[in-house]
Short mmCIF file of C-alpha atoms in Angstrom, two decimals:
data_model
loop_
_atom_site.label_atom_id
_atom_site.label_comp_id
_atom_site.label_asym_id
_atom_site.label_seq_id
_atom_site.Cartn_x
_atom_site.Cartn_y
_atom_site.Cartn_z
CA UNK A 22 0.00 0.00 0.00
CA UNK A 23 2.76 2.40 0.98
CA UNK A 24 4.68 1.65 -2.23
CA UNK A 25 1.51 2.16 -4.26
CA UNK A 26 0.83 5.47 -2.55
CA UNK A 27 4.42 6.56 -3.12
CA UNK A 28 4.16 5.71 -6.83
CA UNK A 29 0.95 7.72 -7.09
CA UNK A 30 2.58 10.71 -5.38
CA UNK A 31 5.65 10.49 -7.63
CA UNK A 32 3.43 10.17 -10.69
CA UNK A 33 1.46 13.26 -9.68
CA UNK A 34 4.66 15.19 -9.06
CA UNK A 35 6.03 14.12 -12.45
CA UNK A 36 2.81 15.14 -14.20
CA UNK A 37 2.80 18.44 -12.37
CA UNK A 38 6.40 19.14 -13.37
CA UNK A 39 5.67 18.12 -16.96
CA UNK A 40 2.64 20.41 -17.13
CA UNK A 41 4.63 23.27 -15.60
CA UNK A 42 7.48 22.74 -18.08
CA UNK A 43 5.06 22.54 -21.00
CA UNK A 44 3.30 25.73 -19.86
CA UNK A 45 6.61 27.52 -19.45
CA UNK A 46 7.77 26.41 -22.90
CA UNK A 47 4.49 27.57 -24.43
CA UNK A 48 4.85 30.94 -22.73
CA UNK A 49 8.44 31.31 -23.94
CA UNK A 50 7.39 30.44 -27.49
CA UNK A 51 4.58 32.98 -27.24
CA UNK A 52 7.08 35.59 -26.06
CA UNK A 53 9.25 34.98 -29.14
CA UNK A 54 6.32 35.05 -31.54
CA UNK A 55 4.70 38.18 -30.11
CA UNK A 56 7.94 40.13 -30.21
CA UNK A 57 8.57 38.95 -33.78
CA UNK A 58 5.10 40.13 -34.83
CA UNK A 59 5.98 43.61 -33.61
CA UNK A 60 9.06 43.71 -35.84
CA UNK A 61 7.26 42.10 -38.78
CA UNK A 62 4.66 44.87 -38.67
CA UNK A 63 7.42 47.21 -39.87
CA UNK A 64 8.19 45.02 -42.92
CA UNK A 65 11.40 43.75 -41.32
CA UNK A 66 12.35 40.09 -40.81
CA UNK A 67 12.75 39.61 -37.03
CA UNK A 68 15.90 38.43 -35.28
CA UNK A 69 15.22 36.54 -32.05
CA UNK A 70 16.84 36.59 -29.62
CA UNK A 71 18.23 40.08 -30.20
CA UNK A 72 21.85 39.86 -31.31
CA UNK A 73 24.75 42.13 -32.12
CA UNK A 74 26.37 39.57 -34.42
CA UNK A 75 24.62 39.94 -37.77
CA UNK A 76 25.51 42.27 -40.61
CA UNK A 77 25.07 42.90 -44.34
CA UNK A 78 27.02 40.33 -46.31
CA UNK A 79 26.12 37.45 -43.99
CA UNK A 80 25.04 34.43 -46.05
CA UNK A 81 22.74 31.86 -44.46
CA UNK A 82 22.06 28.40 -45.83
CA UNK A 83 18.32 27.66 -45.94
CA UNK A 84 17.54 23.95 -46.11
CA UNK A 85 13.78 24.23 -45.50
CA UNK A 86 11.56 24.23 -48.61
CA UNK A 87 9.86 27.56 -49.31
CA UNK A 88 6.37 26.31 -48.54
CA UNK A 89 7.56 24.95 -45.16
CA UNK A 90 9.39 28.20 -44.44
CA UNK A 91 6.19 30.17 -44.97
CA UNK A 92 4.32 27.92 -42.53
CA UNK A 93 7.15 28.11 -39.96
CA UNK A 94 7.37 31.90 -40.33
CA UNK A 95 3.64 32.20 -39.64
CA UNK A 96 3.75 29.79 -36.71
CA UNK A 97 6.90 31.04 -34.93
CA UNK A 98 6.98 34.63 -36.16
CA UNK A 99 10.68 34.43 -37.05
CA UNK A 100 13.22 32.07 -38.58
CA UNK A 101 16.36 30.81 -36.79
CA UNK A 102 19.83 31.89 -37.92
CA UNK A 103 21.35 28.48 -37.30
CA UNK A 104 23.18 27.86 -40.61
CA UNK A 105 25.52 30.81 -41.01
CA UNK A 106 27.47 29.78 -44.09
CA UNK A 107 29.87 32.68 -44.67
CA UNK A 108 30.38 36.38 -43.92
CA UNK A 109 31.38 38.44 -46.95
CA UNK A 110 32.99 41.81 -46.41
CA UNK A 111 32.52 44.58 -48.94
CA UNK A 112 34.96 47.42 -49.49
CA UNK A 113 32.28 49.57 -51.10
CA UNK A 114 30.57 51.04 -48.03
CA UNK A 115 32.44 54.31 -48.49
CA UNK A 116 31.25 54.64 -52.08
CA UNK A 117 27.69 53.56 -51.20
CA UNK A 118 27.40 56.14 -48.41
CA UNK A 119 29.65 58.73 -50.11
CA UNK A 120 31.90 58.92 -47.01
CA UNK A 121 29.02 60.00 -44.75
CA UNK A 122 28.25 58.64 -41.27
CA UNK A 123 31.95 58.44 -40.42
CA UNK A 124 32.60 55.68 -42.97
CA UNK A 125 36.14 55.48 -44.37
CA UNK A 126 38.30 53.06 -46.33
CA UNK A 127 39.86 51.68 -43.17
CA UNK A 128 36.68 50.54 -41.40
CA UNK A 129 33.80 48.25 -42.33
CA UNK A 130 30.56 49.12 -40.52
CA UNK A 131 29.58 48.71 -37.76
CA UNK A 132 33.10 48.54 -36.27
CA UNK A 133 33.67 52.29 -35.86
CA UNK A 134 30.19 52.82 -34.40
CA UNK A 135 30.68 50.09 -31.80
CA UNK A 136 33.86 51.60 -30.40
CA UNK A 137 33.52 53.17 -26.97
CA UNK A 138 35.28 56.14 -25.43
CA UNK A 139 36.78 56.27 -21.96
CA UNK A 140 33.35 56.89 -20.44
CA UNK A 141 31.82 53.89 -22.18
CA UNK A 142 29.85 55.86 -24.79
CA UNK A 143 29.63 54.32 -28.25
CA UNK A 144 29.53 56.13 -31.63
CA UNK A 145 26.23 54.75 -32.93
CA UNK A 146 24.70 58.23 -32.90
CA UNK A 147 26.53 59.08 -36.13
CA UNK A 148 25.09 56.02 -37.93
CA UNK A 149 22.02 56.29 -40.21
CA UNK A 150 18.95 56.64 -38.01
CA UNK A 151 15.74 54.59 -38.26
CA UNK A 152 12.35 54.92 -36.58
CA UNK A 153 9.78 52.32 -35.57
CA UNK A 154 6.16 53.09 -34.66
CA UNK A 155 4.84 52.75 -31.11
CA UNK A 156 3.03 49.50 -30.34
CA UNK A 157 0.19 48.71 -27.93
CA UNK A 158 0.12 45.79 -25.47
CA UNK A 159 -1.81 44.48 -22.48
CA UNK A 160 -0.79 42.28 -19.54
CA UNK A 161 -2.34 40.30 -16.69
CA UNK A 162 -0.56 38.61 -13.82
CA UNK A 163 -0.73 34.85 -14.16
CA UNK A 164 -1.47 34.93 -17.90
CA UNK A 165 1.65 36.57 -19.28
CA UNK A 166 2.08 39.42 -21.72
CA UNK A 167 0.32 39.38 -25.04
CA UNK A 168 3.25 41.36 -26.35
CA UNK A 169 6.70 40.04 -25.61
CA UNK A 170 9.31 42.74 -25.25
CA UNK A 171 12.98 42.53 -24.28
CA UNK A 172 12.19 44.42 -21.09
CA UNK A 173 12.39 42.54 -17.82
CA UNK A 174 10.63 45.16 -15.73
CA UNK A 175 6.96 44.95 -16.77
CA UNK A 176 5.99 42.48 -14.00
CA UNK A 177 8.00 44.67 -11.64
CA UNK A 178 5.92 47.68 -12.74
CA UNK A 179 2.71 45.77 -11.96
CA UNK A 180 3.97 45.18 -8.46
CA UNK A 181 4.74 48.87 -7.98
CA UNK A 182 1.19 49.79 -8.98
CA UNK A 183 -0.25 46.90 -6.96
CA UNK A 184 -2.10 45.87 -10.11
CA UNK A 185 -2.80 42.59 -11.86
CA UNK A 186 -4.06 44.13 -15.10
CA UNK A 187 -2.49 46.82 -17.22
CA UNK A 188 -2.09 48.14 -20.74
CA UNK A 189 0.61 50.20 -22.29
CA UNK A 190 2.85 51.13 -25.17
CA UNK A 191 6.30 50.01 -26.20
CA UNK A 192 8.70 52.21 -28.15
CA UNK A 193 11.76 50.89 -29.95
CA UNK A 194 14.06 53.85 -29.39
CA UNK A 195 17.56 54.85 -30.48
CA UNK A 196 17.13 52.85 -33.69
CA UNK A 197 19.69 52.75 -36.51
CA UNK A 198 20.15 50.97 -39.81
CA UNK A 199 22.85 50.29 -42.37
CA UNK A 200 23.27 48.11 -45.42
CA UNK A 201 24.38 47.75 -49.03
CA UNK A 202 22.52 47.59 -52.32
CA UNK A 203 21.65 44.19 -53.79
CA UNK A 204 23.79 44.73 -56.87
CA UNK A 205 27.03 44.91 -54.89
CA UNK A 206 26.06 42.08 -52.58
CA UNK A 207 24.92 39.79 -55.39
CA UNK A 208 28.27 40.18 -57.12
CA UNK A 209 30.07 39.34 -53.85
CA UNK A 210 27.96 36.22 -53.40
CA UNK A 211 28.39 35.03 -57.00
CA UNK A 212 32.16 35.53 -56.84
CA UNK A 213 32.27 33.49 -53.63
CA UNK A 214 29.97 30.83 -55.10
CA UNK A 215 32.22 30.32 -58.14
CA UNK A 216 35.14 29.53 -55.85
CA UNK A 217 33.02 27.21 -53.70
CA UNK A 218 31.09 25.36 -56.38
CA UNK A 219 32.10 21.99 -54.93
CA UNK A 220 30.53 22.95 -51.57
CA UNK A 221 27.31 24.18 -53.15
CA UNK A 222 26.95 21.00 -55.25
CA UNK A 223 26.07 19.25 -52.00
CA UNK A 224 22.87 21.30 -51.95
CA UNK A 225 21.59 20.73 -55.48
CA UNK A 226 17.80 20.48 -56.03
CA UNK A 227 16.15 17.25 -54.91
CA UNK A 228 12.75 16.34 -56.35
CA UNK A 229 12.08 19.95 -57.26
CA UNK A 230 12.95 21.23 -53.76
CA UNK A 231 15.64 23.89 -53.47
CA UNK A 232 18.19 24.99 -50.92
CA UNK A 233 18.70 28.76 -50.82
CA UNK A 234 21.44 31.17 -49.91
CA UNK A 235 19.82 33.90 -47.83
CA UNK A 236 21.83 37.11 -48.08
CA UNK A 237 21.42 39.83 -45.45
CA UNK A 238 21.44 43.23 -47.17
CA UNK A 239 20.33 45.58 -44.37
CA UNK A 240 20.01 45.35 -40.58
CA UNK A 241 18.06 47.37 -38.02
CA UNK A 242 19.34 47.92 -34.49
CA UNK A 243 17.99 49.46 -31.31
CA UNK A 244 19.81 50.85 -28.31
CA UNK A 245 16.85 51.23 -25.98
CA UNK A 246 13.31 49.96 -25.52
CA UNK A 247 10.90 52.16 -23.53
CA UNK A 248 7.59 51.08 -22.00
CA UNK A 249 4.71 52.99 -20.45
CA UNK A 250 2.47 50.76 -18.29
CA UNK A 251 -1.00 52.03 -17.27
CA UNK A 252 -2.93 50.54 -14.33
CA UNK A 253 -6.39 49.37 -15.41
CA UNK A 254 -7.40 48.39 -11.88
CA UNK A 255 -7.33 51.88 -10.43
CA UNK A 256 -10.50 52.18 -8.34
CA UNK A 257 -13.46 54.29 -9.35
CA UNK A 258 -12.90 56.72 -6.52
CA UNK A 259 -9.43 57.57 -7.74
CA UNK A 260 -10.76 57.95 -11.25
CA UNK A 261 -13.55 60.25 -10.09
CA UNK A 262 -11.35 62.71 -8.22
CA UNK A 263 -8.39 62.36 -10.53
CA UNK A 264 -6.09 61.12 -7.81
CA UNK A 265 -2.63 60.09 -8.91
CA UNK A 266 -0.80 58.95 -5.83
CA UNK A 267 2.96 58.45 -5.96
CA UNK A 268 4.27 55.03 -5.05
CA UNK A 269 4.88 54.91 -1.30
CA UNK A 270 8.02 53.22 -0.01
CA UNK A 271 9.09 52.58 3.56
CA UNK A 272 12.68 53.57 2.73
CA UNK A 273 11.70 57.15 1.89
CA UNK A 274 11.92 59.70 4.67
CA UNK A 275 9.36 62.52 5.02
CA UNK A 276 10.30 65.70 3.20
CA UNK A 277 9.26 68.05 0.40
CA UNK A 278 7.19 66.42 -2.43
CA UNK A 279 9.84 66.98 -5.06
CA UNK A 280 12.68 65.56 -3.00
CA UNK A 281 10.47 62.77 -1.73
CA UNK A 282 9.49 61.76 -5.27
CA UNK A 283 13.08 61.88 -6.52
CA UNK A 284 14.14 59.76 -3.55
CA UNK A 285 11.34 57.30 -4.34
CA UNK A 286 12.55 56.85 -7.90
CA UNK A 287 16.11 56.39 -6.67
CA UNK A 288 15.03 53.71 -4.20
CA UNK A 289 12.88 51.98 -6.84
CA UNK A 290 15.76 51.82 -9.31
CA UNK A 291 18.07 50.46 -6.64
CA UNK A 292 15.48 47.83 -5.79
CA UNK A 293 14.99 47.02 -9.48
CA UNK A 294 18.73 46.47 -9.87
CA UNK A 295 18.60 43.96 -7.03
CA UNK A 296 15.50 42.18 -8.32
CA UNK A 297 16.53 42.17 -12.00
CA UNK A 298 20.26 41.33 -11.98
CA UNK A 299 22.05 41.97 -15.26
CA UNK A 300 19.27 44.12 -16.71
CA UNK A 301 19.74 47.85 -17.21
CA UNK A 302 16.12 48.65 -16.38
CA UNK A 303 15.43 52.18 -15.16
CA UNK A 304 12.17 53.61 -13.83
CA UNK A 305 11.51 57.16 -15.03
CA UNK A 306 8.17 57.77 -13.30
CA UNK A 307 6.09 55.67 -10.90
CA UNK A 308 2.61 56.39 -9.53
CA UNK A 309 -0.41 54.31 -8.61
CA UNK A 310 -1.78 54.90 -12.10
CA UNK A 311 1.25 54.42 -14.35
CA UNK A 312 4.89 53.47 -14.52
CA UNK A 313 7.33 54.36 -17.28
CA UNK A 314 10.54 52.41 -17.61
CA UNK A 315 13.22 51.67 -20.17
CA UNK A 316 16.00 49.19 -20.76
CA UNK A 317 19.17 50.42 -22.37
CA UNK A 318 21.53 47.98 -24.03
CA UNK A 319 25.28 48.32 -23.57
CA UNK A 320 25.55 48.51 -27.36
CA UNK A 321 22.64 48.54 -29.82
CA UNK A 322 21.29 45.10 -30.73
CA UNK A 323 19.87 43.93 -34.04
CA UNK A 324 16.10 43.45 -34.06
CA UNK A 325 15.63 42.58 -37.74
CA UNK A 326 16.94 42.56 -41.28
CA UNK A 327 15.97 42.48 -44.94
CA UNK A 328 17.70 40.58 -47.73
CA UNK A 329 17.32 38.35 -50.76
CA UNK A 330 17.40 34.62 -51.51
CA UNK A 331 19.29 32.85 -54.29
CA UNK A 332 18.27 29.27 -55.15
CA UNK A 333 21.10 26.74 -55.44
CA UNK A 334 20.65 25.06 -58.80
CA UNK A 335 22.09 21.99 -60.41
CA UNK A 336 25.88 21.93 -60.39
CA UNK A 337 26.00 24.33 -57.43
CA UNK A 338 25.15 27.38 -59.54
CA UNK A 339 23.04 30.18 -58.16
CA UNK A 340 19.74 31.30 -59.58
CA UNK A 341 18.36 34.82 -59.79
CA UNK A 342 17.83 36.75 -56.54
CA UNK A 343 14.37 36.83 -54.97
CA UNK A 344 13.23 39.11 -52.14
CA UNK A 345 13.34 37.20 -48.84
CA UNK A 346 10.36 39.12 -47.52
CA UNK A 347 8.39 38.32 -50.69
CA UNK A 348 9.23 34.63 -50.28
CA UNK A 349 8.14 34.48 -46.65
CA UNK A 350 4.97 36.52 -47.07
CA UNK A 351 4.06 35.28 -50.56
CA UNK A 352 4.45 38.83 -51.79
CA UNK A 353 3.53 39.41 -55.41
CA UNK A 354 5.63 41.33 -57.90
CA UNK A 355 5.06 41.73 -61.61
CA UNK A 356 7.66 40.31 -64.01
CA UNK A 357 9.62 42.62 -66.28
CA UNK A 358 9.13 42.47 -70.04
CA UNK A 359 12.63 41.96 -71.35
CA UNK A 360 13.30 38.21 -71.76
CA UNK A 361 16.96 38.68 -70.89
CA UNK A 362 16.38 40.87 -67.87
CA UNK A 363 17.58 39.39 -64.58
CA UNK A 364 14.48 40.65 -62.83
CA UNK A 365 12.26 38.71 -65.18
CA UNK A 366 14.28 35.61 -64.39
CA UNK A 367 13.72 36.29 -60.71
CA UNK A 368 10.00 36.73 -61.30
CA UNK A 369 9.79 33.51 -63.34
CA UNK A 370 11.63 31.57 -60.64
CA UNK A 371 9.45 33.11 -57.94
CA UNK A 372 6.29 32.31 -59.86
CA UNK A 373 7.27 28.67 -60.41
CA UNK A 374 8.19 28.19 -56.74
CA UNK A 375 5.02 29.95 -55.58
CA UNK A 376 2.94 27.32 -57.35
CA UNK A 377 4.28 24.81 -54.81
CA UNK A 378 2.76 26.81 -51.96
CA UNK A 379 -0.68 27.44 -53.48
CA UNK A 380 -3.04 24.61 -52.56
CA UNK A 381 -5.64 23.19 -54.91
CA UNK A 382 -5.87 21.34 -58.18
CA UNK A 383 -5.81 24.52 -60.27
CA UNK A 384 -2.28 25.37 -59.14
CA UNK A 385 -1.12 21.80 -59.84
CA UNK A 386 -2.63 21.90 -63.30
CA UNK A 387 -0.94 25.21 -64.13
CA UNK A 388 2.39 23.88 -62.88
CA UNK A 389 1.99 20.86 -65.13
CA UNK A 390 1.33 23.13 -68.12
CA UNK A 391 4.43 25.15 -67.28
CA UNK A 392 6.54 22.00 -67.05
CA UNK A 393 5.36 20.98 -70.52
CA UNK A 394 6.95 24.16 -71.91
CA UNK A 395 10.37 22.50 -71.63
CA UNK A 396 9.62 21.30 -75.17
CA UNK A 397 10.63 24.81 -76.29
CA UNK A 398 14.26 24.12 -75.40
CA UNK A 399 16.71 22.82 -78.00
CA UNK A 400 18.09 19.32 -77.54
CA UNK A 401 21.62 20.62 -76.94
CA UNK A 402 23.17 23.84 -75.63
CA UNK A 403 23.90 26.26 -78.50
CA UNK A 404 26.41 28.17 -76.33
CA UNK A 405 28.78 27.61 -73.42
CA UNK A 406 28.49 29.16 -69.98
CA UNK A 407 31.22 31.69 -69.15
CA UNK A 408 31.75 33.34 -65.76
CA UNK A 409 34.32 35.68 -64.20
CA UNK A 410 36.84 34.16 -61.81
CA UNK A 411 38.47 37.54 -61.15
CA UNK A 412 37.90 41.11 -62.43
CA UNK A 413 40.01 40.34 -65.52
CA UNK A 414 39.74 36.55 -66.04
CA UNK A 415 36.91 34.26 -67.11
CA UNK A 416 36.41 30.53 -67.20
CA UNK A 417 34.31 28.16 -69.28
CA UNK A 418 31.95 25.90 -67.39
CA UNK A 419 32.61 22.17 -67.58
CA UNK A 420 28.95 21.09 -67.77
CA UNK A 421 27.09 23.78 -69.69
CA UNK A 422 29.04 23.54 -72.95
CA UNK A 423 27.94 24.08 -76.55
CA UNK A 424 26.84 20.73 -78.02
CA UNK A 425 26.14 19.05 -74.67
CA UNK A 426 22.67 17.57 -74.26
CA UNK A 427 20.33 19.60 -72.03
CA UNK A 428 18.95 17.83 -68.99
CA UNK A 429 15.29 18.77 -69.42
CA UNK A 430 13.41 18.78 -66.11
CA UNK A 431 10.28 20.87 -66.55
CA UNK A 432 9.94 24.64 -66.41
CA UNK A 433 12.95 25.03 -64.12
CA UNK A 434 15.11 23.90 -67.03
CA UNK A 435 13.86 26.94 -68.99
CA UNK A 436 14.70 29.29 -66.11
CA UNK A 437 18.17 27.72 -65.84
CA UNK A 438 18.71 27.95 -69.61
CA UNK A 439 17.83 31.66 -69.67
CA UNK A 440 20.00 32.23 -66.61
CA UNK A 441 23.02 30.58 -68.22
CA UNK A 442 22.51 32.55 -71.43
CA UNK A 443 22.13 35.79 -69.52
CA UNK A 444 25.27 35.13 -67.47
CA UNK A 445 27.29 34.35 -70.60
CA UNK A 446 26.07 37.51 -72.34
CA UNK A 447 26.87 39.75 -69.38
CA UNK A 448 30.26 38.10 -68.82
CA UNK A 449 31.45 38.29 -72.43
CA UNK A 450 30.09 41.79 -72.99
CA UNK A 451 32.26 42.95 -70.11
CA UNK A 452 35.28 40.81 -70.92
CA UNK A 453 35.71 41.19 -74.69
CA UNK A 454 36.45 44.96 -74.75
CA UNK A 455 39.46 44.39 -72.49
CA UNK A 456 40.63 41.07 -74.01
CA UNK A 457 44.12 41.10 -75.52
CA UNK A 458 44.53 40.50 -79.27
CA UNK A 459 48.28 40.87 -79.60
CA UNK A 460 48.93 37.42 -81.03
CA UNK A 461 47.16 35.29 -83.61
CA UNK A 462 46.18 32.80 -80.92
CA UNK A 463 44.63 35.55 -78.81
CA UNK A 464 42.73 36.88 -81.83
CA UNK A 465 41.33 33.40 -82.56
CA UNK A 466 40.27 33.05 -78.93
CA UNK A 467 38.49 36.42 -79.04
CA UNK A 468 36.78 35.48 -82.31
CA UNK A 469 35.52 32.26 -80.71
CA UNK A 470 34.21 34.15 -77.71
CA UNK A 471 32.41 36.61 -79.99
CA UNK A 472 30.66 33.67 -81.66
CA UNK A 473 29.71 32.30 -78.23
CA UNK A 474 28.32 35.72 -77.30
CA UNK A 475 26.17 35.86 -80.43
CA UNK A 476 24.94 32.31 -79.82
CA UNK A 477 23.97 33.13 -76.23
CA UNK A 478 22.17 36.31 -77.31
CA UNK A 479 20.28 34.47 -80.02
CA UNK A 480 19.32 31.60 -77.70
CA UNK A 481 18.10 34.01 -75.04
CA UNK A 482 16.06 35.97 -77.55
CA UNK A 483 14.58 32.87 -79.18
CA UNK A 484 13.43 31.20 -75.96
CA UNK A 485 12.16 34.52 -74.62
CA UNK A 486 10.09 35.10 -77.75
CA UNK A 487 8.67 31.57 -77.62
CA UNK A 488 7.69 32.02 -73.99
CA UNK A 489 5.94 35.31 -74.70
CA UNK A 490 3.66 33.53 -77.14
CA UNK A 491 2.65 30.76 -74.74
CA UNK A 492 -0.76 31.07 -73.09
CA UNK A 493 0.34 28.72 -70.28
CA UNK A 494 2.90 31.29 -69.10
CA UNK A 495 0.39 34.14 -69.20
CA UNK A 496 -2.10 32.00 -67.27
CA UNK A 497 0.51 31.20 -64.62
CA UNK A 498 1.46 34.88 -64.26
CA UNK A 499 -2.19 35.85 -63.77
CA UNK A 500 -2.75 33.03 -61.29
CA UNK A 501 0.31 33.67 -59.11
CA UNK A 502 0.94 37.41 -59.39
CA UNK A 503 -2.53 38.77 -60.00
CA UNK A 504 -4.55 36.20 -58.10
CA UNK A 505 -6.99 35.58 -60.92
#
């Protein structure tokens, strides 16, 4: 009997601990999601937890299919930064910002803004400023906040007001931003990818599912978060006479109101430092009706970023860039008209991938019609793929070579074909004007490259023209981008 009773007690304790752990985990997940929703409202991809270690040029490997990313983004509110592949440093910040904001050739942001003087003050104030709107929230003791904020003092404020229910506002203050344009960053990424093709081949498409390189192009930081908490349990009598009693503390000695109030705030902040170790929470005002407080970070922390995604294609090559925010929110953008334009390639790739995320038989049917358009491709490549290996040298690809049979795999094969042709055209148009023709051998090599350039131009134009005449493409564009 005793053993049975003991087992029952242990079982109840275990269940109680499990329920408590589960509740705590759910609350922590809700904290992360609610804070992320605040940042997302400003069209910025949230970073959680807040971090100082993220900057433009960071390349993340995304192994989750787009449709699963969208679902995860909606469920969690943010995406983890767990596969940091490489950090690429650009030397073009000075040109991009035209030497403003203290940027010079010797320093890559944010290094010179992070430096502190003898008094511990940093230089972020000279960085480009940003501003976030003020957000509303409510809170009850025992039920948690419905808005998670990186402030540890909200429950403390409830205690000061002797309240179990409150509402308030949160302000992301001392906000800054910096970044680079996509053109510069895309070139950096492509140059790195050419040298690391063997690594990227490990992440080739599998059954139509793609890995992506997610490139951070701009980050947003904050140095301080301020909160105003209003007591919603103030009694009717106080409300009727407009009473607004200061918080009374035993440690405060009688004296003039001004000195007494200042002493109260001093005592409160000292108490807060003891109750919230490690947090730089400061109370600005405290009465029975409201408390205002703020948390200042030692150095500004990143709250979010924007960037672009590049699909890793067969052979470890990179596809056209697509807005990360558009991918995660299913944003719709119209394709450009020029068949050789890189933005049209991005739109075509985005459209084809979006069909994976749209449920229903209609989307599947349209995808099937798009895949059937691979009949427009020639049997073999009419040109070879050329890419820069340095500012003055190019190389010929070993797989995409004139005369080699094309591996036809649906509509993606058309996007790849146009991408290869476009890359070859851009590469040779830049390279040929500076190519040497001092010897007969060099002149023959240049003549061959000119023929390759013409072949790539013609192939790009021909496939582009054929696509423009296909009703299946127009139907897919209307379905994905226009929602009709």
